mmCIF file of C-alpha atoms and ligand atoms in Angstrom:
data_model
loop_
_atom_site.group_PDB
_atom_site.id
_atom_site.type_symbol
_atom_site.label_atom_id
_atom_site.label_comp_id
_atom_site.label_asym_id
_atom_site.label_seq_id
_atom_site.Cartn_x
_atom_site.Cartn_y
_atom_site.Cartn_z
ATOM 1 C CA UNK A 1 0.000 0.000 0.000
ATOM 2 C CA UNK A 2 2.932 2.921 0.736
ATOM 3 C CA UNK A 3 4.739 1.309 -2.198
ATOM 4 C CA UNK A 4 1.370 2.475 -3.998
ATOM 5 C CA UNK A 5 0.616 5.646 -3.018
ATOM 6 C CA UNK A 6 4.212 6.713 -3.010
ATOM 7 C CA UNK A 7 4.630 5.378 -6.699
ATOM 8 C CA UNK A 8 1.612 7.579 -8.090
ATOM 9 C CA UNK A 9 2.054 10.953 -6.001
ATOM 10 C CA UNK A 10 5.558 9.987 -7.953
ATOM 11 C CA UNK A 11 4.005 9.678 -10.721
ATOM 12 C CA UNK A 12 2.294 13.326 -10.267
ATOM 13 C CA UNK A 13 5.814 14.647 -8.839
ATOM 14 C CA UNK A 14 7.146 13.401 -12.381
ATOM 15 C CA UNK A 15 5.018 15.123 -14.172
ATOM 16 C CA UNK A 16 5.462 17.976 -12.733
ATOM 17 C CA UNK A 17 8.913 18.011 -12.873
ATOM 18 C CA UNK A 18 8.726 17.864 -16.841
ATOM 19 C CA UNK A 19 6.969 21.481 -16.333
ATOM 20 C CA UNK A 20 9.667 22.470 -14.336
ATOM 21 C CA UNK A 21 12.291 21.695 -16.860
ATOM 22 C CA UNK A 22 10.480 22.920 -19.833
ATOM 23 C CA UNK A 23 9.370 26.390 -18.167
ATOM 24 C CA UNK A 24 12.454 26.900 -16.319
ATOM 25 C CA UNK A 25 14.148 27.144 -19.731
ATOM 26 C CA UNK A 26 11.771 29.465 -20.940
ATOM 27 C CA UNK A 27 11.751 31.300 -17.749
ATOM 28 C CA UNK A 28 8.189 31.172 -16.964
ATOM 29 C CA UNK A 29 5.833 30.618 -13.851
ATOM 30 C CA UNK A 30 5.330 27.337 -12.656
ATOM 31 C CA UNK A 31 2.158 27.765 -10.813
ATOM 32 C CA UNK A 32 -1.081 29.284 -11.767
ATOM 33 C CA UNK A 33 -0.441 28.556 -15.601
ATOM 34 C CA UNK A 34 -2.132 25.702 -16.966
ATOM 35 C CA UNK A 35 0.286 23.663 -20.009
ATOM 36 C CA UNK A 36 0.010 23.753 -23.278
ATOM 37 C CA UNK A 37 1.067 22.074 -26.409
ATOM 38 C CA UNK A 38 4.656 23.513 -27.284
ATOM 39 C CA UNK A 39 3.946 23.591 -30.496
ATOM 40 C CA UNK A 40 0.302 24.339 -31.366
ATOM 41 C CA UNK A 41 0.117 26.482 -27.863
ATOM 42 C CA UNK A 42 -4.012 24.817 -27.048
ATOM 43 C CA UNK A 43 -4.406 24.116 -23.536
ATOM 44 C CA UNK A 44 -4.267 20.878 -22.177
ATOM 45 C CA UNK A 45 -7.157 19.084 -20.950
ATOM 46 C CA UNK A 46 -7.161 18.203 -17.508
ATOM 47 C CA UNK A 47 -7.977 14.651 -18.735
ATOM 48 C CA UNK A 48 -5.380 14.569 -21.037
ATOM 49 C CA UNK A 49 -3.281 15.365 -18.566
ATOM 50 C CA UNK A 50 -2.840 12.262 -16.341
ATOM 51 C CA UNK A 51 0.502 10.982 -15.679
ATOM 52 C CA UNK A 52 1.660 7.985 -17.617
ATOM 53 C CA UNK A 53 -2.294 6.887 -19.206
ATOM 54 C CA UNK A 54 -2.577 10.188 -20.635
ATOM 55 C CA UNK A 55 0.418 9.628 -23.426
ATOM 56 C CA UNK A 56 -0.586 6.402 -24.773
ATOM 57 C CA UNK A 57 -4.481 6.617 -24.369
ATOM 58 C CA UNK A 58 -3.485 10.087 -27.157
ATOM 59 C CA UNK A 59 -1.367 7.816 -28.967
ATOM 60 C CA UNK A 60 1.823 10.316 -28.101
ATOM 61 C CA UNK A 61 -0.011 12.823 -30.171
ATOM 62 C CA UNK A 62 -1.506 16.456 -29.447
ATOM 63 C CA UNK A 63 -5.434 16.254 -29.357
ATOM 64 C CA UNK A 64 -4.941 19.136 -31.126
ATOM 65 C CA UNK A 65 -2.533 19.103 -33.701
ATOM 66 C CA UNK A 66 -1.418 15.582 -33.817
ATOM 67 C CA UNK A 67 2.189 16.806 -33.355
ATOM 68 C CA UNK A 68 4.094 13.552 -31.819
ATOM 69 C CA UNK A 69 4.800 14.349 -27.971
ATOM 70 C CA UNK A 70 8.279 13.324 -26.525
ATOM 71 C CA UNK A 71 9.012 10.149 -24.657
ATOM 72 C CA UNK A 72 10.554 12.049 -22.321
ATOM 73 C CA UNK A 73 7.179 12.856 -20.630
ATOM 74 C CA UNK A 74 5.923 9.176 -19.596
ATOM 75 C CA UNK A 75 9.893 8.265 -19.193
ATOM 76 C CA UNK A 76 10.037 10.990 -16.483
ATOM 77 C CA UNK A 77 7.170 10.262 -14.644
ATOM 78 C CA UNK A 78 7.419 6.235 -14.380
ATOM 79 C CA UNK A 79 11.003 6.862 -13.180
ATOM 80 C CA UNK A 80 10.096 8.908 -10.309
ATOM 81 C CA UNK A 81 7.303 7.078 -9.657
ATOM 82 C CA UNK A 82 9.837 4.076 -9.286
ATOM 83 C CA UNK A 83 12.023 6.184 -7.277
ATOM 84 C CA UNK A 84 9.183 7.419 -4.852
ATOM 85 C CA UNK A 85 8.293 3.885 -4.631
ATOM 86 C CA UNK A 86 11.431 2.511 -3.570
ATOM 87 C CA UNK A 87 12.126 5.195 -1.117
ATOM 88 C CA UNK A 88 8.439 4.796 0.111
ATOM 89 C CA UNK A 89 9.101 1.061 0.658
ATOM 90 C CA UNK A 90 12.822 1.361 2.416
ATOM 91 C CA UNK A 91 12.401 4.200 4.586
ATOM 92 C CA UNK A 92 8.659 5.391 5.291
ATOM 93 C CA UNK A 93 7.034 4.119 8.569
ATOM 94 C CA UNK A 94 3.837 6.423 9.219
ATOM 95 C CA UNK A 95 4.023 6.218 12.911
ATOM 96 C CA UNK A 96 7.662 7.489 13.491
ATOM 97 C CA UNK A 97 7.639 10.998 12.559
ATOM 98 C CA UNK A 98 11.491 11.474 11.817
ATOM 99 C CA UNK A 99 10.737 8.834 8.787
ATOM 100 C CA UNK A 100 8.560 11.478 7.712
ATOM 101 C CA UNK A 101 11.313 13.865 6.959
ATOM 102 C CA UNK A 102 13.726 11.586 5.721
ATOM 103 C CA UNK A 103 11.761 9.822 2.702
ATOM 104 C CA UNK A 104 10.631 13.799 2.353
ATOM 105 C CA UNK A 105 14.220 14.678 2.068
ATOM 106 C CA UNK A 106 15.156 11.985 -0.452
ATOM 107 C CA UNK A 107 12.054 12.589 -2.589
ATOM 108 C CA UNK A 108 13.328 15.937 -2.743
ATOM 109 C CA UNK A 109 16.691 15.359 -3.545
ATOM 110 C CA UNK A 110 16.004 13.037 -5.969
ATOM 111 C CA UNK A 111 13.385 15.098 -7.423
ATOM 112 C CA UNK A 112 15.636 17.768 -7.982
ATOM 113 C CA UNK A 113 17.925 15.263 -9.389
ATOM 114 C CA UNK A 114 15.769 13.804 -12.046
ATOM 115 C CA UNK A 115 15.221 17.784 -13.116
ATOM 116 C CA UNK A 116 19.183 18.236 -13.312
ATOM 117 C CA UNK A 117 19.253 14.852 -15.183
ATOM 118 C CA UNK A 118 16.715 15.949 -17.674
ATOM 119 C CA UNK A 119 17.666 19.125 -17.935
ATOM 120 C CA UNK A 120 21.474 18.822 -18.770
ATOM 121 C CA UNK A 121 20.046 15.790 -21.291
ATOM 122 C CA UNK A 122 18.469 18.375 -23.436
ATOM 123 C CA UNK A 123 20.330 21.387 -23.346
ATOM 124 C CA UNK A 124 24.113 20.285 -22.080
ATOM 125 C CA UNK A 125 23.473 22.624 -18.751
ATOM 126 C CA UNK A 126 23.255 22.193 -14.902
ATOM 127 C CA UNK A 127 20.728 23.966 -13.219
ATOM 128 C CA UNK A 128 21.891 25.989 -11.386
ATOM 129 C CA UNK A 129 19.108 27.422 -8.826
ATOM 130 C CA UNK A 130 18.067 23.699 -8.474
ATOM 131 C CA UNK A 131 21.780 22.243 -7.472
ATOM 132 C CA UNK A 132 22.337 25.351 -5.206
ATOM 133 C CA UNK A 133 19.241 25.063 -3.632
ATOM 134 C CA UNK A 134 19.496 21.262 -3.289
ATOM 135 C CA UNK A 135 22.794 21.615 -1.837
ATOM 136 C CA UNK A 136 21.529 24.272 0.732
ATOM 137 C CA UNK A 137 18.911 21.714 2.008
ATOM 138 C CA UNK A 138 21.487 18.406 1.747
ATOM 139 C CA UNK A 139 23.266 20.631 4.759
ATOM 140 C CA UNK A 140 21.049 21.389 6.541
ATOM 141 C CA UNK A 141 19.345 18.148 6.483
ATOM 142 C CA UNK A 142 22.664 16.867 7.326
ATOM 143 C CA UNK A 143 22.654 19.250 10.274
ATOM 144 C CA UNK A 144 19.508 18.544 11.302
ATOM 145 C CA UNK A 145 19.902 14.742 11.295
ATOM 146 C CA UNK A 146 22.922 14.888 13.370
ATOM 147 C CA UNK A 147 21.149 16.999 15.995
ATOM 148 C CA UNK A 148 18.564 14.243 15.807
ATOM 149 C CA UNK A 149 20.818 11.341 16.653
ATOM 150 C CA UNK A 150 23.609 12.488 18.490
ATOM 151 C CA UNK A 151 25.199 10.900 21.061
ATOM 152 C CA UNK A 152 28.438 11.606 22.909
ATOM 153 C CA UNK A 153 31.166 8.737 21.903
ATOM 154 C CA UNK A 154 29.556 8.131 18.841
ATOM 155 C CA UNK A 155 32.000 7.222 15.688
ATOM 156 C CA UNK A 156 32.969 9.929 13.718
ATOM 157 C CA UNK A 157 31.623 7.809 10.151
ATOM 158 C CA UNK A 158 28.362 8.415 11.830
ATOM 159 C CA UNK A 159 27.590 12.352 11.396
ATOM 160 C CA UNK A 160 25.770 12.469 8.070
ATOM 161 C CA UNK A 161 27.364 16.372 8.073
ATOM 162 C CA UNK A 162 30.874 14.736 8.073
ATOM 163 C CA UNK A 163 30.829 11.798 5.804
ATOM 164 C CA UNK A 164 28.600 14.282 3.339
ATOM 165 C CA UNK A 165 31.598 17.392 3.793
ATOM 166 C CA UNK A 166 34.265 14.985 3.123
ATOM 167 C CA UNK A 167 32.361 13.467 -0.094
ATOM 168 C CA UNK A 168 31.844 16.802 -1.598
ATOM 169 C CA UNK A 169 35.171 17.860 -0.909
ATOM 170 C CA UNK A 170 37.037 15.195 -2.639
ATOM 171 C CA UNK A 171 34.371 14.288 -5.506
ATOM 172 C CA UNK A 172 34.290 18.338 -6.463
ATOM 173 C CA UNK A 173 38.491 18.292 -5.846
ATOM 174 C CA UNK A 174 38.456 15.110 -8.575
ATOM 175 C CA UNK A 175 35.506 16.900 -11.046
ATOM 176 C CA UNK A 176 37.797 20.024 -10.283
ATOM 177 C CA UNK A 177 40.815 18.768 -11.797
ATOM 178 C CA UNK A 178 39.263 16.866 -14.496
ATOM 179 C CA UNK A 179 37.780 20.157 -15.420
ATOM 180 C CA UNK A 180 40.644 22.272 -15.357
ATOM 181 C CA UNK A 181 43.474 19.778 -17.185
ATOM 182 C CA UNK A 182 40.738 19.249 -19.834
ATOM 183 C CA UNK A 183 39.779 22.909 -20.115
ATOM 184 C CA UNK A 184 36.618 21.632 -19.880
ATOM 185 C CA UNK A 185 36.572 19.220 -22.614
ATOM 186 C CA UNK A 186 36.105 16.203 -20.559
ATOM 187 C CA UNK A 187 34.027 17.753 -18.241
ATOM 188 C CA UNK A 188 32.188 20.800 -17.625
ATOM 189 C CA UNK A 189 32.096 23.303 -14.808
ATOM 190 C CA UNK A 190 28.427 22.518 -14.044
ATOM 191 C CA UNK A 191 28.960 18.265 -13.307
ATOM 192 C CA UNK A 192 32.335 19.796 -10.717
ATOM 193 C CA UNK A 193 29.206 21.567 -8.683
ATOM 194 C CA UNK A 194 26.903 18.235 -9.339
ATOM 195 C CA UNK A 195 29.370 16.812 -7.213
ATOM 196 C CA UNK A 196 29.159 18.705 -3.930
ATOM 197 C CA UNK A 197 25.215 17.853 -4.050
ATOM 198 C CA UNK A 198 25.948 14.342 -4.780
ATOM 199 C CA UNK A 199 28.393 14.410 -1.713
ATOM 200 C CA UNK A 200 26.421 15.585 0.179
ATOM 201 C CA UNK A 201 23.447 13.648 -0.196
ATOM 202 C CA UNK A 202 25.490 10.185 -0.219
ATOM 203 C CA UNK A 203 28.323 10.528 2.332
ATOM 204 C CA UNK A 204 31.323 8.607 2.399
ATOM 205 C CA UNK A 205 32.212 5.848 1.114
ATOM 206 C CA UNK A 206 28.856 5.742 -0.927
ATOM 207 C CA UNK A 207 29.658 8.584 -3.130
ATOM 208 C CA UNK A 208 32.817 6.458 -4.447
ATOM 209 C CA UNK A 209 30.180 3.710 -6.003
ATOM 210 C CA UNK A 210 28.550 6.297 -7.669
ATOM 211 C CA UNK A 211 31.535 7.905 -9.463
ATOM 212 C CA UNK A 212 32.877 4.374 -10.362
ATOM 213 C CA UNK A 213 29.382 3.720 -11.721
ATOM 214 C CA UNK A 214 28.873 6.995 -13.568
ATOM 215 C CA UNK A 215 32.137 6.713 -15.477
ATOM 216 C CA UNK A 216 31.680 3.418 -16.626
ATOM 217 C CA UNK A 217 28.284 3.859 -17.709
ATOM 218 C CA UNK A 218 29.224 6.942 -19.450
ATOM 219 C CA UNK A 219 32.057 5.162 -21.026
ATOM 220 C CA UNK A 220 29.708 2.252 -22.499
ATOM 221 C CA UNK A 221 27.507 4.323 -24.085
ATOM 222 C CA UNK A 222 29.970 6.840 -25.421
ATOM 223 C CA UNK A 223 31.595 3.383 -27.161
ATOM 224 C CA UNK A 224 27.823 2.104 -27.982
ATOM 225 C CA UNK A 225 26.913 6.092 -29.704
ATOM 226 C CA UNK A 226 30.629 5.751 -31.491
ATOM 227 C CA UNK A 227 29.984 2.040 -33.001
ATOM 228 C CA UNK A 228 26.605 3.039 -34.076
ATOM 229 C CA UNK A 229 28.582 5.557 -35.399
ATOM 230 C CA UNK A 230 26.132 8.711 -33.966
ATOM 231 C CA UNK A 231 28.762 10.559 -32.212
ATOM 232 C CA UNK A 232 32.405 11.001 -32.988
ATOM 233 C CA UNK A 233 34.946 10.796 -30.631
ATOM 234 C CA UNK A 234 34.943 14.591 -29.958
ATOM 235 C CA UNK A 235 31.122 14.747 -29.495
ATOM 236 C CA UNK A 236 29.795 16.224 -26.177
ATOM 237 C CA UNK A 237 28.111 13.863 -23.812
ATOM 238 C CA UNK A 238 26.087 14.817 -20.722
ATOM 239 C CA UNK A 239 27.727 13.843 -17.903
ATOM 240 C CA UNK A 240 24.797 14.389 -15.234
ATOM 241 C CA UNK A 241 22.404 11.427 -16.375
ATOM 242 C CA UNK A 242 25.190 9.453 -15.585
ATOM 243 C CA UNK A 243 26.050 10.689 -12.155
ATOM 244 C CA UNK A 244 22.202 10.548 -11.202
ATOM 245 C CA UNK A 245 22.190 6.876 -12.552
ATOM 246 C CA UNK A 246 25.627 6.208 -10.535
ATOM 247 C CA UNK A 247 24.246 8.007 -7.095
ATOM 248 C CA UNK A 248 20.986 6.147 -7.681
ATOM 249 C CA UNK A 249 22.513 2.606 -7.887
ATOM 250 C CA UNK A 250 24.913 3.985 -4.753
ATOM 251 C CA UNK A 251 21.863 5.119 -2.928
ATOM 252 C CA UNK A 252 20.158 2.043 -2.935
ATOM 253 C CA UNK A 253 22.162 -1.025 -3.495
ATOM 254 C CA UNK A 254 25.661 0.319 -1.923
ATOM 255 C CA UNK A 255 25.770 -2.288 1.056
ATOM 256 C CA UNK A 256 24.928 -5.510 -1.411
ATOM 257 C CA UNK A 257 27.495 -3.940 -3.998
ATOM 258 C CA UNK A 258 29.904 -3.749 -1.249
ATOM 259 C CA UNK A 259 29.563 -7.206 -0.058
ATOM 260 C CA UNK A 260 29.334 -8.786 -3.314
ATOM 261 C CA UNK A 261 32.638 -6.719 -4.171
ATOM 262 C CA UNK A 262 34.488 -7.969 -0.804
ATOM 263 C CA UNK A 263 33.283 -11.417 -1.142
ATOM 264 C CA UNK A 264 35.367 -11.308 -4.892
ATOM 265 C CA UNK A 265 38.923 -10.612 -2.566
ATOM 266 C CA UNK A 266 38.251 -12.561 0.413
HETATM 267 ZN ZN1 ZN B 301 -0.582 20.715 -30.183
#
């Protein structure tokens, strides 16, 4: 039942969050403007405009003017409705109130994230009132959560404000460096900053997973665009979907990564 109703208010948050990245390019209002077609400019039917159904009950087409409507739209939405999901079914228990703010912390964060994803997908550019603003809660979250469950003796590792400073520091030292030998060829400015969020929000070690996972994503499908000969070797790649993928897989399956990956040496 919470994997439910977490899955489709995802599915609503995902939809949404397509708005978001669409006006926030244009620079309009998010609320009190209703969507419309980007290309014939009609309004859109409230009952055309239902997460997920809506797209293939039109057929991917405009009521209006038939013009084909991205796959971006339902892609969005189920994956944040799969996020939600999973975070609703790991870390939401209605009758302690601190789980409350914690899967409302991650939806946000990941919310954010899918935006950033999306958003450097289409037009090669972080966001960058969404990272700043996402990093400015990941602290203090962080902050907040350490106030929470402090305890005098505890270890060090323990402070989410500690492990989450430390991975910032080091992943934006390593985008940093990537950024300035390759004068920004390998890497942009934007994914350095993407860094300090991702930090943040994973801690240490988790954050290591992700950066391992990101570059050798990236990697296969830069090789997979080159064979299918689509991009050259010079071509600009978005490095963000990647590092959302990477902190995702972190985020969720770090501790059976881990112990799959010790039980390889031992
Ligand atoms: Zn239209």
């Amino acid at each position: 039942m919470t994997i439910a109703i977490f899955f489709i208010f995802g599915l609503m948050i995902g939809s949404f969050l397509n708005v978001v990245v669409f006006r926030l390019r244009l620079a309009e209002s998010f609320f009190w403007t209703r969507s419309k077609c980007p290309h014939c400019q009609s309004l859109i039917r409230w009952f055309d405009n239902i997460p997920l159904l809506s797209f293939f009950v039109l057929g991917a087409r405009c009521r209006d003017c038939r013009k084909k409507i991205s796959w971006q739209y339902p892609l969005v939405e189920l994956a944040t409705g799969i996020v939600f999901g999973a975070i609703g079914a790991n870390f939401f228990v209605s009758s302690e109130w601190l789980s409350w703010v914690l899967t409302g912390y991650y939806c946000l964060i990941f919310s954010a994230l899918v935006a950033i994803l999306v958003y450097d997908w289409l037009y090669f550019e972080i966001l960058g009132i969404l990272l700043w603003g996402s990093v400015f809660l990941a602290i203090i979250f962080n902050l907040f959560w350490d106030w929470q469950n402090f305890s005098f003796g505890q270890n060090i590792w323990d402070s989410f404000i500690y492990a989450g400073v430390l991975a910032g520091t080091v992943g934006f030292s390593l985008f940093f460096f990537l950024v300035a030998i390759s004068r920004e060829k390998w890497m942009g400015m934007g994914d350095a900053n993407l860094a300090i969020l991702l930090g943040l929000f994973l801690g240490w070690p988790k954050i290591i997973l992700a950066f391992f996972l990101a570059f050798a994503l990236g990697a296969i499908y830069g090789i997979i665009l080159i064979v299918l000969k689509k991009k050259k070797m010079k071509s600009q790649i978005p490095f963000a979907p990647f590092l959302v993928a990477g902190t995702l897989i972190s985020f969720f399956f770090f501790s059976s990564v881990s112990a799959w990956y010790w039980s390889l040496l031992f």
